[in-house]
mmCIF file of C-alpha atoms in Angstrom:
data_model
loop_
_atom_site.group_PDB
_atom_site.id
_atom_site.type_symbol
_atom_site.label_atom_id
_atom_site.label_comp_id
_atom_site.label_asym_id
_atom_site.label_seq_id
_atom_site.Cartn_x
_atom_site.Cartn_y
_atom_site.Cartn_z
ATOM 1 C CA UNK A 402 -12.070 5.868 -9.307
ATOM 2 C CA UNK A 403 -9.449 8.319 -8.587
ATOM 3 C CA UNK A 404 -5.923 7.604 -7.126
ATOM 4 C CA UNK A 405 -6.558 10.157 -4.356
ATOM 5 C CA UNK A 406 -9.162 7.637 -2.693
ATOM 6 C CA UNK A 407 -6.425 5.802 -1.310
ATOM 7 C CA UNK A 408 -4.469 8.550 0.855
ATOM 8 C CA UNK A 409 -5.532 8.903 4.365
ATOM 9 C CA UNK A 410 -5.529 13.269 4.699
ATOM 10 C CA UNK A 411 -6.220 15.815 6.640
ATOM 11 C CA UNK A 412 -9.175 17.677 4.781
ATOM 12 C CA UNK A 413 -10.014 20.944 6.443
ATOM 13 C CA UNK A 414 -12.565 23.376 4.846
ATOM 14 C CA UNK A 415 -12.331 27.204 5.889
ATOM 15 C CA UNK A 416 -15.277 29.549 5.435
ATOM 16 C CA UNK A 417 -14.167 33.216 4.751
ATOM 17 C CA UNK A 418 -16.814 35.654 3.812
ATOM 18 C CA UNK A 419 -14.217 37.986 2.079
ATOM 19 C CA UNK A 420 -11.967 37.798 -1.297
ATOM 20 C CA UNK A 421 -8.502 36.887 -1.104
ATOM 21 C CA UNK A 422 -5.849 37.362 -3.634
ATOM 22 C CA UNK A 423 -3.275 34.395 -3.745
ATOM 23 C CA UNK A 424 -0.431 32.900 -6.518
ATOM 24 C CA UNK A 425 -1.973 31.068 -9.017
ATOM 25 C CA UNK A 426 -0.222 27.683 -8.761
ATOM 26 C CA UNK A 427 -1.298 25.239 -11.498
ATOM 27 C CA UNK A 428 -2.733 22.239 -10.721
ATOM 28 C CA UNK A 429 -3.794 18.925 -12.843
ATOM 29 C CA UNK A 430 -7.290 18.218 -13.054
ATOM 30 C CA UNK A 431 -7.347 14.706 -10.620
ATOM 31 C CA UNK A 432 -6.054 17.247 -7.681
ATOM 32 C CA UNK A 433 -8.536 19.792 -8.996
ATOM 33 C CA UNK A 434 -11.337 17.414 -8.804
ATOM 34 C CA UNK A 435 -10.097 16.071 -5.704
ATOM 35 C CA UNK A 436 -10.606 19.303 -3.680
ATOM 36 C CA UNK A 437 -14.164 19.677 -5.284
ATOM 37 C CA UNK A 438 -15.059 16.251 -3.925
ATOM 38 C CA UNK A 439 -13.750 17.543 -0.192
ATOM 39 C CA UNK A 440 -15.975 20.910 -0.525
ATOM 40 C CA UNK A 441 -18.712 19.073 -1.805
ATOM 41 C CA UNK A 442 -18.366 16.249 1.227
ATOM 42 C CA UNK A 443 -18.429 19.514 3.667
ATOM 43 C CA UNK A 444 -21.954 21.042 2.067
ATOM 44 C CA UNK A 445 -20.932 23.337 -0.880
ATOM 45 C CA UNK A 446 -22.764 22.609 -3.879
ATOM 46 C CA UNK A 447 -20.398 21.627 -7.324
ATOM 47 C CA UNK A 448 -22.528 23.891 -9.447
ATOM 48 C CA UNK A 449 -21.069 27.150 -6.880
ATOM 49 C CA UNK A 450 -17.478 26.338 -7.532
ATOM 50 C CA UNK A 451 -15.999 28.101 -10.170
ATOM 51 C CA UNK A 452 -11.877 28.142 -9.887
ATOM 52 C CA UNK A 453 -9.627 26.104 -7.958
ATOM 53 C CA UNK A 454 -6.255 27.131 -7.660
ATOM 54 C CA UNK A 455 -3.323 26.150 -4.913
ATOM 55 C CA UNK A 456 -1.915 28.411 -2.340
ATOM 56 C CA UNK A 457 1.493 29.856 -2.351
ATOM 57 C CA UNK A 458 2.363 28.452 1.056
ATOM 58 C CA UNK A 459 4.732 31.428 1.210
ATOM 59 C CA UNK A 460 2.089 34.096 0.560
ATOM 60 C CA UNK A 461 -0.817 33.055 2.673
ATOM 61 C CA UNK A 462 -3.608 35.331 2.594
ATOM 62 C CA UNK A 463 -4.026 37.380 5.777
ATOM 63 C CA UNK A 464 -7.295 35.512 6.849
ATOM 64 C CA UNK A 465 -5.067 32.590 7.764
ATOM 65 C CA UNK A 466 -2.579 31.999 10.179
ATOM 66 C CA UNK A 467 -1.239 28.421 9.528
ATOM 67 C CA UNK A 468 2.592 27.884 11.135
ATOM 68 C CA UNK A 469 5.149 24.632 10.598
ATOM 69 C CA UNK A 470 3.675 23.502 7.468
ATOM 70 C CA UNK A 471 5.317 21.088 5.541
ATOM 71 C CA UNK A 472 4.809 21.459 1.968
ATOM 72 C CA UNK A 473 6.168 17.986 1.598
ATOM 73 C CA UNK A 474 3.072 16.962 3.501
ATOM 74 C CA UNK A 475 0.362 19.483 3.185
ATOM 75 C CA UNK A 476 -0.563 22.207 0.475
ATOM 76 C CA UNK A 477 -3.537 24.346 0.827
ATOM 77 C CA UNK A 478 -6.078 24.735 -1.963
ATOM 78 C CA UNK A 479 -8.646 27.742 -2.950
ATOM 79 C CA UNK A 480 -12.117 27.394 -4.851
ATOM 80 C CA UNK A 481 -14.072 30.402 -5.677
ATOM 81 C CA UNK A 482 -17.832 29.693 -4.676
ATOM 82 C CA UNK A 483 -20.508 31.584 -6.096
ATOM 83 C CA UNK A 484 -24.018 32.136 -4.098
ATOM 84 C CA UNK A 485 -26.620 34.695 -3.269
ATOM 85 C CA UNK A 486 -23.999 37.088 -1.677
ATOM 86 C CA UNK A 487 -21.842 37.316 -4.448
ATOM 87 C CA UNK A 488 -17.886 35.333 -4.804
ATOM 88 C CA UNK A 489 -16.195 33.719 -1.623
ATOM 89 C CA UNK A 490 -12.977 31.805 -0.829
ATOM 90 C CA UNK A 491 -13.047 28.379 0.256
ATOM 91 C CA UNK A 492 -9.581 27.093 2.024
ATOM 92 C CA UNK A 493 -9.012 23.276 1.841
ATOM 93 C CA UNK A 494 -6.020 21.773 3.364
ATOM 94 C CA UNK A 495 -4.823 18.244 2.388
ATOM 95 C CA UNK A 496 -2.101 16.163 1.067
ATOM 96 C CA UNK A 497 0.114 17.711 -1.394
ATOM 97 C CA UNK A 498 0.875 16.857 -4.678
ATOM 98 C CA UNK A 499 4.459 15.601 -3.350
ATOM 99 C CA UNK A 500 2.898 13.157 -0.848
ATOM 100 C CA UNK A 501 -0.009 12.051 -2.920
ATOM 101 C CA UNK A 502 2.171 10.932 -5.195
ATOM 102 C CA UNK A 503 5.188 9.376 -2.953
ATOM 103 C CA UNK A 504 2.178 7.074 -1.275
ATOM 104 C CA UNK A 505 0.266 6.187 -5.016
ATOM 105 C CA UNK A 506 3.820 5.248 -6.368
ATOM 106 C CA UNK A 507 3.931 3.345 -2.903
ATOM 107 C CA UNK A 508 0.737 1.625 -3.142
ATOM 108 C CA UNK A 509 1.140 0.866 -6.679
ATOM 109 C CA UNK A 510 4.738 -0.590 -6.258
ATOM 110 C CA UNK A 511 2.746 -3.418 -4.367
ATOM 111 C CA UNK A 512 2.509 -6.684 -6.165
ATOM 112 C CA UNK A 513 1.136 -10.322 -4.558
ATOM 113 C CA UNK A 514 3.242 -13.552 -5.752
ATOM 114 C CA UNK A 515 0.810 -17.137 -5.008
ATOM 115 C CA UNK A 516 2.345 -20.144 -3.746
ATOM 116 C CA UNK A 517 0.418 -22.768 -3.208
ATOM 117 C CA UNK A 518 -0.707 -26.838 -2.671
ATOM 118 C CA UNK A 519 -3.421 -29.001 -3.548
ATOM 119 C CA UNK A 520 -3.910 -32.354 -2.039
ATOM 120 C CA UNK A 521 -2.245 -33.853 0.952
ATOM 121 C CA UNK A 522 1.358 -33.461 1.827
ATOM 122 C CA UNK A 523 3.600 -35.528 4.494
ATOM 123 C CA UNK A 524 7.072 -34.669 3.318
ATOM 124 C CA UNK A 525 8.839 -31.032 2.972
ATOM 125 C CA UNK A 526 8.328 -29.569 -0.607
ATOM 126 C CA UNK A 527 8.369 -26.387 -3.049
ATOM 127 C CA UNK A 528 5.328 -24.940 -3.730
ATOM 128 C CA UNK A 529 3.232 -24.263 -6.743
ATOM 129 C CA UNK A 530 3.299 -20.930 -8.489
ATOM 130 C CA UNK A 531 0.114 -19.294 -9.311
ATOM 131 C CA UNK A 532 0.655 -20.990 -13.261
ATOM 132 C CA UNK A 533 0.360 -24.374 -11.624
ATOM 133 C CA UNK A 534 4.470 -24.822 -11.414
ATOM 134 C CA UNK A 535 6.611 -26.352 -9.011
ATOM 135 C CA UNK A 536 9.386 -24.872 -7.802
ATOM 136 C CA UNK A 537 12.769 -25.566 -6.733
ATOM 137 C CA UNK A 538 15.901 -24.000 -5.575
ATOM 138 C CA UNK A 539 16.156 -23.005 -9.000
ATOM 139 C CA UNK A 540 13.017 -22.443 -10.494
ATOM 140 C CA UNK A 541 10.392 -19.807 -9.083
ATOM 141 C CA UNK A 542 9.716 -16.062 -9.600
ATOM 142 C CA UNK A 543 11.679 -14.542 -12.009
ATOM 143 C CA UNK A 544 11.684 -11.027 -10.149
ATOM 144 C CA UNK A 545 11.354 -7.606 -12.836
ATOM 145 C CA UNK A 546 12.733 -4.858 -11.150
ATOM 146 C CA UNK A 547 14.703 -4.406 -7.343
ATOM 147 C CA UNK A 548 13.078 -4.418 -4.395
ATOM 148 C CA UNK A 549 12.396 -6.606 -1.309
ATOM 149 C CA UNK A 550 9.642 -9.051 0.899
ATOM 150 C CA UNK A 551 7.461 -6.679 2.916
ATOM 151 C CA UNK A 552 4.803 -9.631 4.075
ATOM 152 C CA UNK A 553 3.748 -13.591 4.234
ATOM 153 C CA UNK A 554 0.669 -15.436 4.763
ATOM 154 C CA UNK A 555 0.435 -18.710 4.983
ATOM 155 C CA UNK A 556 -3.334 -21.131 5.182
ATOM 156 C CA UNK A 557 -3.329 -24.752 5.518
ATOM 157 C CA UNK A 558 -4.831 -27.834 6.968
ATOM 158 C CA UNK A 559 -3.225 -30.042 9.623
ATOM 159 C CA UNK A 560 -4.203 -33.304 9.114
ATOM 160 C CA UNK A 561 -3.060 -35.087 12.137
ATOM 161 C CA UNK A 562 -2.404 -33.423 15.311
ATOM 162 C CA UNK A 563 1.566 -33.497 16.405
ATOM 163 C CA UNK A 564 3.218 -32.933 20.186
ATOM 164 C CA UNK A 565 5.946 -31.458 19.028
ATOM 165 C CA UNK A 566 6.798 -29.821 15.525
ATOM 166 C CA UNK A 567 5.782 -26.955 13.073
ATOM 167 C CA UNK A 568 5.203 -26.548 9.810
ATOM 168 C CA UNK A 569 7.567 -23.696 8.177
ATOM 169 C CA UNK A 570 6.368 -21.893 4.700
ATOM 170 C CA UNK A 571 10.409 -20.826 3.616
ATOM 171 C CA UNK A 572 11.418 -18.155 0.961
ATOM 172 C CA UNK A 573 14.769 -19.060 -1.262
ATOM 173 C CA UNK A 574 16.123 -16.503 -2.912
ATOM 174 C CA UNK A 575 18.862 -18.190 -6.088
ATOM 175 C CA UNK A 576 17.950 -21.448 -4.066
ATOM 176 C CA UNK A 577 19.160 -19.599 -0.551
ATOM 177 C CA UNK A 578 16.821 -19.578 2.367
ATOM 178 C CA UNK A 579 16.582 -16.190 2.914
ATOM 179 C CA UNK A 580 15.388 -16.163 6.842
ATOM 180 C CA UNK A 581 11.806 -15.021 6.201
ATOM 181 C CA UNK A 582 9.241 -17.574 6.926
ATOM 182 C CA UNK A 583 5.670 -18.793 8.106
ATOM 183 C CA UNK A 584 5.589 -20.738 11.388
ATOM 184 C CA UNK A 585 2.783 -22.633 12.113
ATOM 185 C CA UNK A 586 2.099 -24.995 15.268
ATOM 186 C CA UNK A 587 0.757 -28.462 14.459
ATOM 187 C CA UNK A 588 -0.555 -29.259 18.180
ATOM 188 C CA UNK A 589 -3.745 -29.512 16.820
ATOM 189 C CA UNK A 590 -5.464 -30.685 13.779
ATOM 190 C CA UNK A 591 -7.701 -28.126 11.893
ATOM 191 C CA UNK A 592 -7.333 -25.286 9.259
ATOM 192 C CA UNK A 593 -4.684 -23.015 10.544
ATOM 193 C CA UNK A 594 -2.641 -19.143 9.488
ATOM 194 C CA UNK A 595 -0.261 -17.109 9.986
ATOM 195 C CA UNK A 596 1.308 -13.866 8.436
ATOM 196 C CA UNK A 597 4.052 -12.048 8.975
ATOM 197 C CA UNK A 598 5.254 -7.935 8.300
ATOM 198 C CA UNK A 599 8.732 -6.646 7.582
ATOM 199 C CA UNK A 600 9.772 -3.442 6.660
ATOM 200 C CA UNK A 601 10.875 -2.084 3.272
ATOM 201 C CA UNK A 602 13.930 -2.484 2.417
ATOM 202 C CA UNK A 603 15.031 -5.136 5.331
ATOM 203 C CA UNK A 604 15.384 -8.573 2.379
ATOM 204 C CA UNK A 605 16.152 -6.910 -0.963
ATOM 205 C CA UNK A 606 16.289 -8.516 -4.567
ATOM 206 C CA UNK A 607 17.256 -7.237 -7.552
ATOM 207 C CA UNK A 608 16.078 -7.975 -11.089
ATOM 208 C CA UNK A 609 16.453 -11.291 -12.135
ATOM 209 C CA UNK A 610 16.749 -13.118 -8.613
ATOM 210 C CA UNK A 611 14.635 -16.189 -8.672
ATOM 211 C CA UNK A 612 11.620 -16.225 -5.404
ATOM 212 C CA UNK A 613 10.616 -20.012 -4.496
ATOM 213 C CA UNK A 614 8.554 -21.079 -1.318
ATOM 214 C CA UNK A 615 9.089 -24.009 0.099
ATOM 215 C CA UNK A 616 6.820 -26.132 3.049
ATOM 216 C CA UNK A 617 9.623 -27.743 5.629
ATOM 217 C CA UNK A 618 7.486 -30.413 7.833
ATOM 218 C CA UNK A 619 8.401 -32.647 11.067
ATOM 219 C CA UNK A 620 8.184 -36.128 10.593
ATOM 220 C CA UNK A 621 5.151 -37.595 10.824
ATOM 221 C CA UNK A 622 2.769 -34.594 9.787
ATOM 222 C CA UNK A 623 0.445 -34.575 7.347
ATOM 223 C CA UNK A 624 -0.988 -31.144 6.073
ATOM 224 C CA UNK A 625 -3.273 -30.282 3.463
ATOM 225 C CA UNK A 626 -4.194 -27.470 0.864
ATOM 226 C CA UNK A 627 -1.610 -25.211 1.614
ATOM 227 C CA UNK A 628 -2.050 -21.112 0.159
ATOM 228 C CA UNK A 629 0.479 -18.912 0.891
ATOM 229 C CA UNK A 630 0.491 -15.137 -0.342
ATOM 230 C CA UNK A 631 4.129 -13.509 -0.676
ATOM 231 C CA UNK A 632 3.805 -9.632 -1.039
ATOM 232 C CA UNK A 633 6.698 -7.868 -2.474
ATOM 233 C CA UNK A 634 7.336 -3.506 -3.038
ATOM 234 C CA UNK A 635 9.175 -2.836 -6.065
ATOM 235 C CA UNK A 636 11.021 -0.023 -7.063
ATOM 236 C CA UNK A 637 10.190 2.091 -10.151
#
């Protein structure tokens, strides 16, 4: 599955029934197939297309009148399509190469860390990593490269329902709470959630800091099952 499947773009397909001369800008063959699968989504047949090449944004033919494009943002591409009538141009318009790339790099700097509890618990305690391990205020995820917390999630059963008090799913970065966290009201018995966003770039880490979660409980509570999902973006 290509890369490209992932970017959210603006695809727009212009029909022009004459030939247009434009800079030959190479492109690699994902962005070439790319713009093949947006002509053929819009009704022109693969077996017609016979060259794609990208637009000099600075030399745009005289069919089109495009102003405040970004090339960060956009590029425009042309593909030669053959029918009865002889050779036309086909304009697409959609994420350049710059900003395909700056959001796979983004997407694929992504990684999920599991926490988690099996059983019944009724005192605060680290959770498991995804190997089975407990952790501690020194013992966790050994973290490979910089970067920082960008979300929680937190699922787990309330055993017994409590007036007053919470159950709180704590990161510790080098065994220091590091102000992120889970909240979860225990008012009620039940299978409960919550998840929390922050941005990139807000609670950093660099290589070799040490990621433990830890479940902080009110007296008296009993919980259950606890999974908790930490995603983190690392840099390249």
């Amino acid at each position: 599955m290509k890369r490209f499947s992932i970017v959210l773009v603006l695809a727009v397909v212009l029909l022009l029934g004459t030939s247009v001369l434009a800079q030959n800008i190479p492109i690699s063959k994902d962005i070439s197939d790319f713009v093949k699968d947006v002509a053929i989504k819009k009704g022109i047949s693969e077996d017609q297309i016979t060259n794609v090449e990208q637009v000099d944004m600075n030399n745009l033919p005289e069919e089109i009148t495009i102003e405040n494009i970004d090339e960060t943002n956009l590029a425009m591409y042309k593909l030669d399509v053959e029918d009865l009538n002889g050779t036309k141009p086909v304009y697409v318009i959609t994420a350049s190469k710059e900003k395909f790339e700056k959001e796979v790099k983004k997407f694929a700097s992504k990684m999920l860390l599991n926490f988690g509890f099996s059983g019944k618990m009724n005192t605060s305690t680290f959770l498991l990593s995804g190997t089975g391990v407990q952790g501690s205020y020194d013992k966790g995820y050994v973290m490979l490269r910089d970067g920082s917390v960008t979300g929680l999630s937190t699922n787990l059963d309330i055993k017994n329902s409590f007036l007053e008090g919470v159950a709180e799913i704590i990161l510790y970065k080098n065994g220091e709470a590091i102000g992120f966290r889970n909240t979860i009201n225990l008012k009620e018995s039940g299978s409960k959630l919550d998840y929390d966003l922050i941005n990139e770039g807000t609670i950093n880490f660099q290589k070799g800091d040490i990621i433990s979660a830890k479940v902080l409980l009110s007296d008296g509570v009993q919980v259950s099952d606890v999974n908790t999902l930490l995603e983190i973006t690392t840099e390249a």
